[in-house]
Coordinates of C-alpha atoms in Angstrom, one line a residue:
Chain A
M1 CA 0.0 0.0 0.0
P2 CA 1.4 3.6 -1.0
E3 CA 2.5 5.3 2.3
S4 CA 0.2 8.2 1.5
D5 CA -2.7 5.8 1.7
L6 CA -1.8 5.4 5.4
I7 CA -2.2 7.6 8.1
Q8 CA 0.5 7.8 10.8
T9 CA -0.6 7.2 14.4
G10 CA 2.1 9.4 15.6
V11 CA 2.9 7.0 18.2
I12 CA 6.7 6.0 18.4
G13 CA 7.0 2.4 17.3
L14 CA 3.6 1.7 16.5
D15 CA 3.4 2.8 12.8
R16 CA 6.5 0.3 12.3
I17 CA 4.3 -2.5 13.8
L18 CA 1.5 -1.3 11.6
G19 CA 3.8 -1.5 8.3
G20 CA 3.7 2.5 8.2
G21 CA 0.3 3.4 9.5
I22 CA -3.3 2.7 9.2
P23 CA -5.3 2.9 6.0
R24 CA -6.9 6.3 5.6
G25 CA -10.5 6.4 6.3
N26 CA -10.5 3.2 8.7
L27 CA -12.7 3.7 11.9
I28 CA -10.2 3.0 14.7
L29 CA -11.4 1.5 18.0
V30 CA -9.1 1.9 20.8
E31 CA -10.3 -0.4 23.7
G32 CA -9.3 -0.6 27.2
A33 CA -10.2 -0.4 30.8
A34 CA -9.8 2.8 32.9
G35 CA -6.2 3.9 33.1
T36 CA -4.8 2.1 30.2
G37 CA -4.0 5.1 28.2
K38 CA -6.8 5.5 25.8
T39 CA -7.2 9.1 26.0
T40 CA -3.4 9.9 25.8
F41 CA -3.3 7.8 22.7
G42 CA -6.1 9.7 21.0
V43 CA -4.8 13.2 21.9
Q44 CA -1.4 12.0 20.7
F45 CA -2.9 11.0 17.3
I46 CA -4.5 14.5 16.9
Y47 CA -1.6 16.3 18.3
R48 CA 1.1 14.7 16.1
G49 CA -1.2 14.9 13.1
A50 CA -1.7 18.6 13.7
Q51 CA 1.8 19.5 14.6
E52 CA 4.0 17.3 12.4
L53 CA 2.0 16.0 9.5
D54 CA -0.1 19.0 8.5
E55 CA -3.3 17.1 9.3
P56 CA -5.8 19.1 11.4
G57 CA -8.0 17.3 13.8
L58 CA -11.0 17.4 16.0
I59 CA -11.2 16.1 19.8
V60 CA -14.7 15.3 20.8
L61 CA -15.1 14.7 24.6
F62 CA -17.9 13.5 26.5
E63 CA -16.8 13.4 29.9
V64 CA -13.3 14.9 30.5
S65 CA -13.1 18.8 30.1
P66 CA -11.1 20.3 27.6
E67 CA -9.3 22.2 30.3
R68 CA -8.0 18.9 31.9
I69 CA -7.0 17.4 28.5
M70 CA -5.0 20.4 27.8
R71 CA -3.2 20.4 31.3
E72 CA -2.4 16.4 30.7
A73 CA -1.1 17.1 27.2
A74 CA 1.1 20.0 28.6
T75 CA 2.9 17.5 30.9
F76 CA 4.1 15.7 27.6
G77 CA 5.0 19.2 26.1
W78 CA 2.0 19.4 23.6
D79 CA 0.6 22.7 23.6
L80 CA -3.0 22.2 22.5
A81 CA -3.9 25.7 23.2
A82 CA -1.5 27.0 20.6
L83 CA -2.6 24.7 18.0
E84 CA -6.3 25.6 18.7
R85 CA -5.3 29.4 18.3
Q86 CA -3.5 28.5 14.9
G87 CA -6.8 26.7 13.8
R88 CA -5.2 23.3 13.4
I89 CA -7.2 21.5 16.1
K90 CA -10.5 22.0 17.8
I91 CA -11.7 20.7 21.0
V92 CA -15.6 20.0 21.4
F93 CA -17.2 19.0 24.6
T94 CA -20.7 17.4 24.1
T95 CA -23.0 14.4 25.2
R96 CA -23.0 11.1 23.7
Q97 CA -26.7 11.7 22.7
V98 CA -26.0 14.9 21.0
F99 CA -23.1 13.4 19.3
E100 CA -24.9 10.5 17.9
Q101 CA -28.0 12.9 16.9
E102 CA -25.5 15.1 15.1
L103 CA -24.0 12.5 13.0
R104 CA -27.4 11.4 11.6
R105 CA -27.7 15.0 10.2
A106 CA -26.3 16.1 6.8
D107 CA -26.1 19.7 8.4
S108 CA -24.1 18.5 11.4
L109 CA -22.8 21.2 13.5
L110 CA -20.1 19.0 14.7
L111 CA -18.8 18.0 11.1
D112 CA -19.2 21.8 10.3
E113 CA -16.5 22.3 13.1
A114 CA -14.3 19.8 11.5
R115 CA -14.8 21.2 8.1
E116 CA -13.9 24.8 9.2
I117 CA -10.3 23.5 10.0
R118 CA -10.0 21.1 7.2
A119 CA -9.9 18.4 9.7
R120 CA -8.4 14.9 8.5
R121 CA -8.6 13.3 11.8
V122 CA -11.0 13.0 14.7
F123 CA -10.9 11.6 18.2
V124 CA -13.9 10.7 20.0
D125 CA -13.6 10.2 23.9
S126 CA -15.3 8.0 24.7
F127 CA -18.0 5.4 24.0
A128 CA -19.6 3.9 26.9
P129 CA -19.1 0.2 28.0
V130 CA -21.7 -2.4 26.9
W131 CA -23.3 -2.5 30.3
Q132 CA -23.9 1.1 30.6
R133 CA -25.6 1.6 27.4
D134 CA -29.2 2.8 26.9
A135 CA -31.3 -0.5 26.2
N136 CA -33.2 1.6 23.4
Q137 CA -30.2 2.3 21.4
P138 CA -28.7 -0.6 19.5
P139 CA -25.0 0.1 19.8
R140 CA -23.8 -1.6 16.5
E141 CA -26.4 0.7 14.7
A142 CA -25.2 3.7 16.6
F143 CA -21.6 3.0 15.8
H144 CA -22.4 2.2 12.2
I145 CA -24.0 5.8 12.0
L146 CA -20.9 7.2 13.3
S147 CA -18.8 5.4 10.9
E148 CA -21.0 6.6 7.9
G149 CA -21.0 10.3 9.2
L150 CA -17.4 10.4 9.6
Q151 CA -16.5 8.8 6.4
R152 CA -18.8 11.1 4.5
E153 CA -16.3 13.8 5.5
N154 CA -13.4 11.8 4.6
L155 CA -12.1 11.8 8.3
T156 CA -10.0 9.0 10.1
A157 CA -11.6 8.6 13.4
M158 CA -10.3 7.1 16.4
V159 CA -12.7 6.3 19.1
A160 CA -11.9 5.2 22.7
L161 CA -14.2 2.4 24.0
E162 CA -14.2 1.3 27.8
V163 CA -14.1 -2.4 28.1
S164 CA -13.7 -4.5 31.1
A165 CA -10.4 -4.8 32.7
H166 CA -11.2 -8.5 33.3
E167 CA -9.8 -10.6 30.4
E168 CA -12.5 -13.2 30.8
A169 CA -15.3 -10.6 30.6
R170 CA -13.7 -9.3 27.3
T171 CA -13.6 -12.4 25.6
T172 CA -17.1 -13.5 26.4
A173 CA -18.9 -10.1 26.3
A174 CA -20.0 -9.2 22.8
V175 CA -18.6 -5.7 21.9
P176 CA -20.7 -4.7 18.9
E177 CA -18.6 -1.9 17.7
E178 CA -15.7 -4.4 17.0
F179 CA -17.8 -5.7 14.2
V180 CA -18.0 -2.3 12.6
A181 CA -14.6 -0.9 13.1
D182 CA -11.8 -1.5 10.7
T183 CA -8.9 -1.3 13.3
I184 CA -9.1 -2.3 16.8
I185 CA -6.3 -1.7 19.2
L186 CA -6.6 -3.0 22.5
L187 CA -4.6 -1.5 25.4
R188 CA -3.8 -3.4 28.8
V189 CA -2.2 -3.0 31.9
E190 CA -1.1 -6.4 33.1
S191 CA 0.0 -7.6 36.4
L192 CA 3.3 -9.2 36.7
E193 CA 4.2 -10.4 40.2
R194 CA 3.7 -7.0 42.1
A195 CA 4.6 -4.9 38.8
A196 CA 2.4 -3.6 36.2
V197 CA 3.2 -3.6 32.5
R198 CA 1.5 -2.1 29.7
S199 CA 0.8 -3.8 26.6
L200 CA -0.8 -2.9 23.3
E201 CA -2.3 -5.3 20.6
I202 CA -3.6 -4.9 17.2
V203 CA -6.7 -7.1 17.2
K204 CA -7.6 -6.5 13.6
S205 CA -6.8 -3.9 10.8
R206 CA -8.7 -4.1 7.7
G207 CA -6.6 -3.6 4.6
Q208 CA -3.1 -4.2 5.8
A209 CA -0.8 -6.6 7.5
Y210 CA 0.6 -5.9 11.0
E211 CA 2.5 -7.6 13.6
M212 CA 0.3 -9.6 15.9
G213 CA 0.6 -10.1 19.7
R214 CA 1.2 -8.0 22.7
H215 CA 3.7 -5.3 22.3
T216 CA 4.9 -3.4 25.4
F217 CA 4.3 0.3 25.6
R218 CA 5.1 3.3 28.0
I219 CA 3.4 6.3 28.7
G220 CA 5.7 9.4 28.9
D221 CA 9.0 7.9 28.8
G222 CA 11.0 10.9 27.9
R223 CA 9.8 11.5 24.3
G224 CA 6.1 12.4 25.4
G225 CA 3.1 10.2 25.2
L226 CA 3.0 6.7 24.1
E227 CA 5.9 4.8 23.0
V228 CA 5.4 1.2 21.7
Y229 CA 8.2 -1.4 21.8
R230 CA 7.8 -4.2 19.2
R231 CA 7.4 -7.6 20.8
V232 CA 10.6 -9.2 21.0
Q233 CA 9.3 -12.6 20.0
A234 CA 8.3 -11.2 16.6
R235 CA 10.3 -12.2 13.5
R236 CA 12.7 -9.8 12.0
N237 CA 12.1 -8.7 8.6
I238 CA 15.3 -10.1 7.0
E239 CA 16.4 -13.1 5.3
R240 CA 18.5 -15.2 7.3
E241 CA 20.9 -16.2 4.3
Q242 CA 21.2 -12.6 3.4
A243 CA 22.1 -11.8 7.1
A244 CA 24.5 -14.4 7.0
A245 CA 26.8 -13.2 4.0
Y246 CA 30.0 -13.2 6.2
D247 CA 33.4 -12.0 5.5
V248 CA 35.8 -14.9 5.6
S249 CA 38.7 -12.8 5.1
R250 CA 38.8 -11.0 8.4
R251 CA 39.0 -12.2 12.2
L252 CA 38.5 -10.1 15.0
A253 CA 41.4 -10.1 17.6
T254 CA 39.9 -10.8 21.0
G255 CA 42.4 -8.7 23.0
T256 CA 43.3 -11.4 25.4
P257 CA 46.9 -12.4 24.6
G258 CA 47.3 -16.1 23.8
L259 CA 43.6 -16.6 22.9
D260 CA 43.5 -15.8 19.2
P261 CA 45.7 -18.7 18.2
L262 CA 43.2 -21.0 19.9
L263 CA 40.3 -19.5 18.0
G264 CA 42.2 -19.9 14.7
G265 CA 43.3 -16.3 14.6
G266 CA 40.4 -14.6 16.2
M267 CA 36.6 -14.5 16.2
W268 CA 34.5 -14.4 13.0
P269 CA 32.8 -11.2 12.0
G270 CA 29.0 -11.7 13.0
A271 CA 29.7 -14.4 15.4
T272 CA 27.8 -15.3 18.4
V273 CA 30.2 -16.1 21.2
L274 CA 29.4 -17.3 24.6
T275 CA 31.7 -17.0 27.4
V276 CA 31.0 -19.6 30.1
G277 CA 32.1 -19.7 33.8
V278 CA 31.4 -19.3 37.4
S279 CA 31.1 -15.8 38.9
G280 CA 34.3 -13.8 39.4
V281 CA 36.3 -16.1 36.9
G282 CA 37.1 -13.4 34.6
K283 CA 34.3 -13.1 32.0
S284 CA 34.0 -9.6 32.4
V285 CA 37.6 -8.9 32.2
M286 CA 37.8 -10.8 29.1
A287 CA 34.9 -8.9 27.6
L288 CA 36.6 -5.4 28.4
Q289 CA 39.7 -6.5 26.8
Y290 CA 37.7 -7.3 23.9
I291 CA 36.1 -3.9 23.6
A292 CA 39.4 -2.3 24.4
E293 CA 41.2 -4.2 21.6
G294 CA 38.4 -2.9 19.2
A295 CA 38.8 0.6 20.4
R296 CA 42.6 0.4 20.0
R297 CA 41.9 -0.6 16.1
G298 CA 39.4 2.3 15.9
E299 CA 36.3 -0.2 15.9
R300 CA 33.4 0.9 17.9
S301 CA 31.8 -1.2 20.8
L302 CA 28.7 -1.3 22.7
M303 CA 28.6 -2.9 26.2
V304 CA 25.1 -3.6 27.5
T305 CA 25.5 -4.2 31.3
L306 CA 22.8 -5.4 33.6
D307 CA 25.1 -6.4 36.5
E308 CA 27.1 -3.3 37.0
P309 CA 26.6 0.4 36.5
P310 CA 29.0 2.3 34.3
A311 CA 31.0 3.7 36.9
Q312 CA 31.8 0.5 38.4
V313 CA 32.7 -0.9 34.9
I314 CA 35.0 1.8 34.1
R315 CA 36.6 1.6 37.5
N316 CA 37.0 -2.3 36.7
A317 CA 38.7 -1.8 33.6
G318 CA 41.1 0.8 35.2
T319 CA 42.4 -2.2 37.4
I320 CA 43.3 -4.0 34.3
G321 CA 45.0 -1.1 32.6
I322 CA 42.2 0.0 30.4
D323 CA 41.0 3.7 30.3
L324 CA 37.5 3.1 29.2
Q325 CA 36.3 6.5 29.9
E326 CA 39.0 7.7 27.4
F327 CA 37.3 5.3 24.6
I328 CA 34.0 6.5 25.6
D329 CA 34.8 10.2 25.1
R330 CA 36.2 9.3 21.7
D331 CA 33.0 7.7 20.9
L332 CA 34.5 4.3 20.5
V333 CA 32.9 2.7 23.4
Q334 CA 29.3 3.1 24.5
L335 CA 28.2 1.6 27.9
W336 CA 24.6 1.1 28.4
Y337 CA 23.3 0.1 31.9
D338 CA 19.6 -1.1 32.4
S339 CA 18.6 -1.9 35.5
P340 CA 17.4 -5.6 35.9
Q341 CA 14.8 -4.6 38.3
E342 CA 11.5 -4.9 36.5
L343 CA 13.1 -4.9 33.3
E344 CA 10.8 -4.7 30.3
I345 CA 12.1 -6.9 27.7
D346 CA 10.5 -5.4 24.5
R347 CA 11.6 -2.0 25.6
H348 CA 15.1 -3.1 26.5
F349 CA 15.5 -4.9 23.3
A350 CA 14.1 -1.9 21.2
H351 CA 16.9 0.3 22.9
V352 CA 19.6 -2.4 22.0
E353 CA 18.3 -2.5 18.5
E354 CA 18.3 1.5 18.2
M355 CA 22.1 1.6 19.5
V356 CA 23.0 -1.0 17.1
R357 CA 21.3 0.5 14.1
D358 CA 22.2 3.9 14.8
R359 CA 26.0 3.7 16.1
R360 CA 26.8 0.6 14.0
P361 CA 29.2 -1.1 16.5
Q362 CA 31.6 -3.9 15.3
R363 CA 31.8 -5.3 18.7
V364 CA 29.0 -5.9 21.4
V365 CA 29.2 -7.4 24.7
I366 CA 26.0 -8.6 26.9
D367 CA 26.9 -8.9 30.3
S368 CA 25.2 -11.1 31.3
L369 CA 22.9 -13.5 29.8
S370 CA 22.3 -15.3 33.1
T371 CA 20.8 -12.0 34.4
Y372 CA 18.3 -11.9 31.7
G373 CA 17.8 -15.7 32.4
G374 CA 17.2 -14.8 36.1
I375 CA 14.4 -12.2 35.1
L376 CA 12.7 -14.1 32.2
G377 CA 13.7 -17.6 33.6
L378 CA 16.3 -19.6 31.7
R379 CA 13.7 -22.2 30.5
A380 CA 11.1 -19.6 29.3
Q381 CA 10.2 -19.1 25.9
T382 CA 10.6 -15.4 26.3
F383 CA 14.0 -15.8 27.0
R384 CA 14.9 -18.0 24.1
D385 CA 12.9 -15.6 22.0
F386 CA 15.0 -12.8 23.3
L387 CA 18.2 -14.5 22.6
H388 CA 17.0 -15.4 19.2
A389 CA 16.1 -11.7 18.5
C390 CA 19.5 -10.6 19.7
V391 CA 21.6 -13.1 17.5
S392 CA 19.5 -12.1 14.7
L393 CA 20.0 -8.5 15.2
M394 CA 23.8 -8.8 15.7
K395 CA 24.1 -11.0 12.6
E396 CA 22.1 -8.5 10.4
Y397 CA 24.5 -5.9 11.3
Q398 CA 27.4 -8.3 11.2
V399 CA 28.2 -7.7 14.9
T400 CA 30.6 -10.0 16.7
A401 CA 28.9 -10.4 20.1
I402 CA 30.2 -11.8 23.3
Y403 CA 27.4 -13.0 25.8
N404 CA 28.6 -13.5 29.1
H405 CA 27.1 -16.5 30.9
E406 CA 27.6 -17.3 34.7
N407 CA 27.6 -21.2 35.1
P408 CA 26.6 -22.2 38.7
E409 CA 29.3 -24.7 39.2
M410 CA 32.4 -23.6 41.1
L411 CA 34.6 -26.3 39.8
G412 CA 34.3 -28.5 36.7
M413 CA 31.4 -28.2 34.3
T414 CA 28.8 -31.1 34.3
S415 CA 26.6 -29.0 31.8
M416 CA 28.1 -26.2 29.7
M417 CA 25.1 -23.9 29.9
G418 CA 23.1 -25.3 32.7
E419 CA 19.3 -25.3 32.0
M420 CA 19.9 -22.8 29.1
T421 CA 18.9 -24.7 26.0
V422 CA 20.0 -22.4 23.3
S423 CA 23.5 -23.8 22.4
S424 CA 22.3 -24.0 18.8
L425 CA 22.2 -20.6 18.4
V426 CA 25.9 -20.1 19.5
D427 CA 28.7 -19.9 17.1
T428 CA 31.6 -20.0 19.7
I429 CA 31.8 -21.2 23.2
I430 CA 34.6 -20.5 25.6
L431 CA 34.9 -22.1 29.0
L432 CA 36.4 -20.5 31.9
N433 CA 37.0 -22.7 34.8
W434 CA 38.5 -23.1 38.2
V435 CA 40.6 -26.2 38.6
E436 CA 41.9 -27.4 41.9
L437 CA 45.5 -28.6 41.7
G438 CA 47.0 -29.2 45.3
D439 CA 46.0 -26.4 47.2
T440 CA 45.7 -23.8 44.5
F441 CA 42.7 -22.9 42.3
R442 CA 44.2 -22.4 38.9
L443 CA 42.3 -20.6 36.0
A444 CA 41.5 -22.8 33.0
L445 CA 40.3 -21.9 29.6
T446 CA 38.8 -24.2 26.9
V447 CA 37.5 -23.3 23.6
A448 CA 34.5 -25.9 23.4
K449 CA 33.1 -25.0 20.3
M450 CA 34.0 -22.7 17.1
R451 CA 31.9 -22.9 14.0
A452 CA 33.7 -22.8 10.8
S453 CA 37.2 -23.2 12.0
P454 CA 39.0 -26.4 13.2
I455 CA 40.1 -26.1 17.0
I456 CA 41.8 -28.2 19.4
R457 CA 39.7 -28.6 22.4
Q458 CA 42.8 -28.3 24.9
T459 CA 42.5 -26.7 28.1
H460 CA 44.8 -23.9 28.6
E461 CA 45.9 -22.0 32.0
C462 CA 45.1 -18.4 32.2
E463 CA 46.0 -15.7 34.7
I464 CA 44.8 -12.3 35.6
I465 CA 47.5 -9.9 36.6
D466 CA 46.5 -6.7 38.3
G467 CA 47.0 -3.6 36.0
Q468 CA 47.4 -6.0 33.1
G469 CA 44.3 -8.1 32.8
M470 CA 44.0 -11.8 31.6
R471 CA 46.3 -13.9 29.3
V472 CA 46.5 -17.4 28.2
L473 CA 49.7 -19.0 29.3
P474 CA 51.7 -21.0 26.9
N475 CA 51.7 -24.6 27.4
A476 CA 55.3 -24.7 28.4
L477 CA 55.6 -22.8 31.4
D478 CA 58.7 -21.0 32.7
P479 CA 61.0 -23.6 33.9
A480 CA 61.8 -21.1 36.9
I481 CA 58.3 -21.3 38.1
P482 CA 57.9 -24.5 40.4
R483 CA 54.5 -26.0 38.9
L484 CA 53.6 -28.3 36.3
P485 CA 51.7 -27.0 33.2
F486 CA 48.2 -28.1 32.5
T487 CA 49.6 -30.5 29.7
A488 CA 50.8 -32.6 32.7
Y489 CA 47.4 -33.4 33.7
L490 CA 44.2 -35.3 32.5
G491 CA 40.6 -34.7 33.2
L492 CA 41.1 -30.8 34.3
V493 CA 37.5 -29.8 33.7
S494 CA 35.8 -32.9 34.7
R495 CA 36.8 -32.5 38.2
A496 CA 39.1 -35.5 38.4
P497 CA 42.5 -34.1 37.4
E498 CA 45.5 -36.7 37.2
R499 CA 48.9 -36.4 36.5
H500 CA 50.2 -37.9 33.2
T501 CA 52.5 -40.8 33.3
P502 CA 55.9 -39.4 32.5
H503 CA 56.3 -41.1 29.2
L504 CA 53.0 -39.6 27.9
G505 CA 53.1 -36.3 29.7
A506 CA 56.8 -35.3 28.7
P507 CA 56.7 -32.0 26.7
Chain B
M1 CA -5.8 39.8 49.2
P2 CA -7.7 41.2 52.2
E3 CA -11.5 40.5 52.0
E4 CA -12.4 44.1 51.9
S5 CA -10.0 44.7 48.9
L6 CA -11.3 41.7 47.2
N7 CA -14.9 42.7 47.4
V8 CA -14.0 46.1 45.9
T9 CA -12.1 44.2 43.0
I10 CA -14.9 42.0 42.3
G11 CA -17.4 45.1 42.6
R12 CA -15.2 46.9 40.0
L13 CA -15.1 43.8 37.7
L14 CA -18.9 43.3 38.0
D15 CA -19.3 46.9 37.1
R16 CA -17.4 46.3 33.8
L17 CA -19.2 43.1 33.1
A18 CA -22.7 44.6 33.7
V19 CA -24.5 41.5 32.2
V20 CA -23.2 39.3 35.2
T21 CA -25.9 39.9 37.6
H22 CA -26.8 36.5 38.9
P23 CA -25.0 33.3 40.2
C24 CA -26.2 31.4 37.2
H25 CA -24.5 34.0 34.6
L26 CA -21.1 33.3 36.7
D27 CA -21.5 29.4 36.8
L28 CA -22.3 29.3 33.1
L29 CA -19.2 31.4 32.3
M30 CA -17.0 29.1 34.5
F31 CA -18.5 26.0 32.8
F32 CA -17.7 27.6 29.3
Q33 CA -14.2 28.4 30.6
R34 CA -13.6 24.5 31.4
H35 CA -15.4 23.7 28.0
P36 CA -14.7 26.6 25.8
R37 CA -16.5 24.9 22.8
T38 CA -19.5 23.1 23.7
L39 CA -22.3 21.5 21.7
I40 CA -25.1 21.0 24.0
G41 CA -28.8 21.2 24.6
T42 CA -30.1 23.4 27.6
D43 CA -31.4 20.3 29.7
A44 CA -28.0 18.8 29.8
L45 CA -26.3 22.2 30.4
A46 CA -28.8 22.6 33.3
S47 CA -27.7 19.3 34.7
Y48 CA -24.0 20.3 34.4
V49 CA -24.4 23.6 36.1
G50 CA -27.0 22.7 38.4
Y51 CA -29.8 25.3 37.7
D52 CA -33.3 24.6 36.2
P53 CA -33.4 24.9 32.5
A54 CA -35.5 28.0 32.5
E55 CA -32.9 29.8 34.6
I56 CA -30.3 28.5 32.3
S57 CA -32.3 29.7 29.1
L58 CA -32.5 33.1 30.5
S59 CA -29.0 33.4 31.7
L60 CA -27.9 32.0 28.2
E61 CA -29.9 34.8 26.4
A62 CA -28.0 37.3 28.7
L63 CA -24.6 36.2 27.8
V64 CA -25.2 35.6 24.2
G65 CA -26.7 39.2 23.9
S66 CA -23.8 40.7 25.7
D67 CA -21.4 38.9 23.4
L68 CA -19.5 36.9 26.1
V69 CA -20.7 33.7 24.5
S70 CA -21.5 33.0 21.0
R71 CA -24.2 30.5 19.9
S72 CA -24.8 28.7 16.7
N73 CA -28.0 29.6 14.9
N74 CA -29.6 26.2 14.3
R75 CA -32.9 26.2 16.0
A76 CA -33.7 22.7 14.4
H77 CA -30.8 21.0 16.3
S78 CA -31.5 19.7 19.7
A79 CA -28.2 21.1 20.9
R80 CA -26.3 24.2 19.9
M81 CA -22.6 25.3 19.8
Y82 CA -21.5 27.6 22.6
V83 CA -18.2 29.2 22.3
L84 CA -16.7 31.4 25.2
R85 CA -15.7 34.8 23.8
L86 CA -12.5 36.0 25.5
H87 CA -12.2 39.0 22.9
A88 CA -10.4 42.3 23.2
E89 CA -13.4 44.3 24.0
S90 CA -14.0 42.5 27.4
G91 CA -10.3 43.3 28.3
D92 CA -8.9 41.2 31.2
W93 CA -12.0 41.7 33.2
L94 CA -13.7 38.4 32.3
P95 CA -10.6 36.2 32.7
T96 CA -9.8 38.0 36.1
L97 CA -13.2 37.4 37.3
L98 CA -13.1 33.8 36.4
A99 CA -9.7 33.5 38.1
I100 CA -11.2 34.9 41.3
A101 CA -14.2 32.5 41.1
S102 CA -11.8 29.4 40.3
T103 CA -11.6 28.6 43.9
S104 CA -14.4 27.6 46.2
R105 CA -13.7 30.6 48.4
G106 CA -13.4 33.3 45.5
R107 CA -16.8 31.9 44.0
A108 CA -18.5 32.4 47.2
R109 CA -17.2 36.2 47.4
V110 CA -18.3 36.7 43.8
I111 CA -21.8 35.4 44.6
A112 CA -21.9 37.3 47.9
V113 CA -21.1 40.4 46.0
L114 CA -23.6 39.9 43.6
D115 CA -26.4 39.1 46.2
T116 CA -25.5 42.5 47.9
R117 CA -26.0 44.2 44.6
T118 CA -29.3 42.5 43.9
S119 CA -30.6 43.4 47.2
R120 CA -29.8 47.0 46.4
E121 CA -31.5 46.8 43.1
P122 CA -35.1 45.4 43.7
R123 CA -36.3 46.5 40.3
A124 CA -33.8 44.2 38.5
T125 CA -34.5 41.2 40.7
E126 CA -38.1 41.6 40.1
S127 CA -37.6 42.1 36.5
R128 CA -35.5 38.8 36.3
S129 CA -38.1 36.8 38.5
S130 CA -41.1 38.0 36.0
R131 CA -39.2 36.7 33.4
L132 CA -38.4 33.5 34.7
A133 CA -41.9 33.0 35.9
H134 CA -43.1 33.9 32.5
R135 CA -40.6 31.2 31.2
I136 CA -41.7 28.4 33.4
G137 CA -45.4 29.3 33.0
V138 CA -46.5 30.4 36.5
G139 CA -48.0 33.5 37.9
H140 CA -45.8 36.1 39.4
A141 CA -47.2 38.1 42.5

């Protein structure tokens, strides 16, 4: 459908879900219980139309006074009074009865008002719920009259309709307007434990394709009014094959001395890399070195951190000799902290997507996957869908992404990724482990998986030195150090290290 | 503002807005300030403002006649469009009066001043009562 045939809602994020907007002339029903955001949605539809799209609009109110609407709009930075003075909007207060009577008349005063400002949009707030209607007035007929009256004037109308907050009541009660309306958008406030999450669902929209399901939205989140975040589970509109057009001539250096040779020269562009290990084993150190290495090469990075706020990450980087602040100041590194408390995953992902799309980093670190698992449930479909979406996004932009994942096992590793059942998505797995030899815990690293590159799954010793960071030690240790190299042992990761017999283990 | 001084201010404003002689005038103007463009029938307006429809009709005539409120010319419709006219001719007097009346105490003061004036002008009261009686179809002593 040509874009000119679509009317933009003016709600950030929603037009994308609708494939650009809603077909002009559609009668749009915005349903929701009290407090779900119907009025704000409708006022935003009129305001953005008049202010940004040169489409004047009429607001018809039955219950709320124009004064209150203007006051609420002002909290989002929308100056309705100025638009009214400029003749770009009109706000009319009336009663439902008068409204319905007026729409039956060819010489409707209400439509005269719309005509005067050459209105293209109208918002009606609001139709009464089914249980409050006049029994003598068949609602379907009244709504059909409304539809005819508004379409006669070439107006795209949005009508707010109060529905029950109880989902069961909604699905069983007949809402006659739904049969007449062309587009139905349902707003909900859902309880999640003790939190409340807003969601928006396009129930139907004649004449267009749209993305189904419940998308998260917020009101007044900095940019004014409603902002919709596409459901993270929704498929991305890219061909997987097209996204997988990899550059095989290039590898990305990890920044951890000794690691690149174990990876066949470095990480593939667009690879999904999982670093697995117990808490405190050095996953974040390795990630910081990866980012710093990129910055030294002039490559942009993004680090998404749920576990530690930026100031702490910067401090930590400083202890291993990385001046992260300098890279941030030079726009080579972006640190984004989102508190895991009551995290809205659709909104979170939308922000990650925006940063990747706008800044085009070549390297991304997600720290950590286990925190997402803690919020969403490691076995939950939402978690797997989120990871799918992340992997798909990074591959689309050919970003090499490291996902840190905390394995709960202090020693050894009976399962590489615990309960997480997403290993098929991952291209490279690096295991970090403590191994207990004598009275010492020593740090072990194994490249357990690497797609498109032959690897030797040998366990190597690592060390983290204050002020210098992590490095993978060579197999042959300095003879001055009185300890055996890892090559002198069997079964390091399986919790049962044994010394080689001398004839097998001699270097 | 001290009470005495407030009464004087209200009195001056009412001198300028000579049409406002009854609490119903004031309450209608306040309603139209909150709803500057209203498509409504007299009965519904009476319910919102809290006076009987005949009183509302009378007050509307006065406000429309003095050009403080405009009314659409569509007698065939059950409702008419009313628009509050805060134009230059009325200066700041009307907004100032409505600002004073926007609080419960302020409204009570304006009504008290109106009552004082009405009691000083028995002829005006009598005339209004006669018109109202005529509207609602009862005899007036």
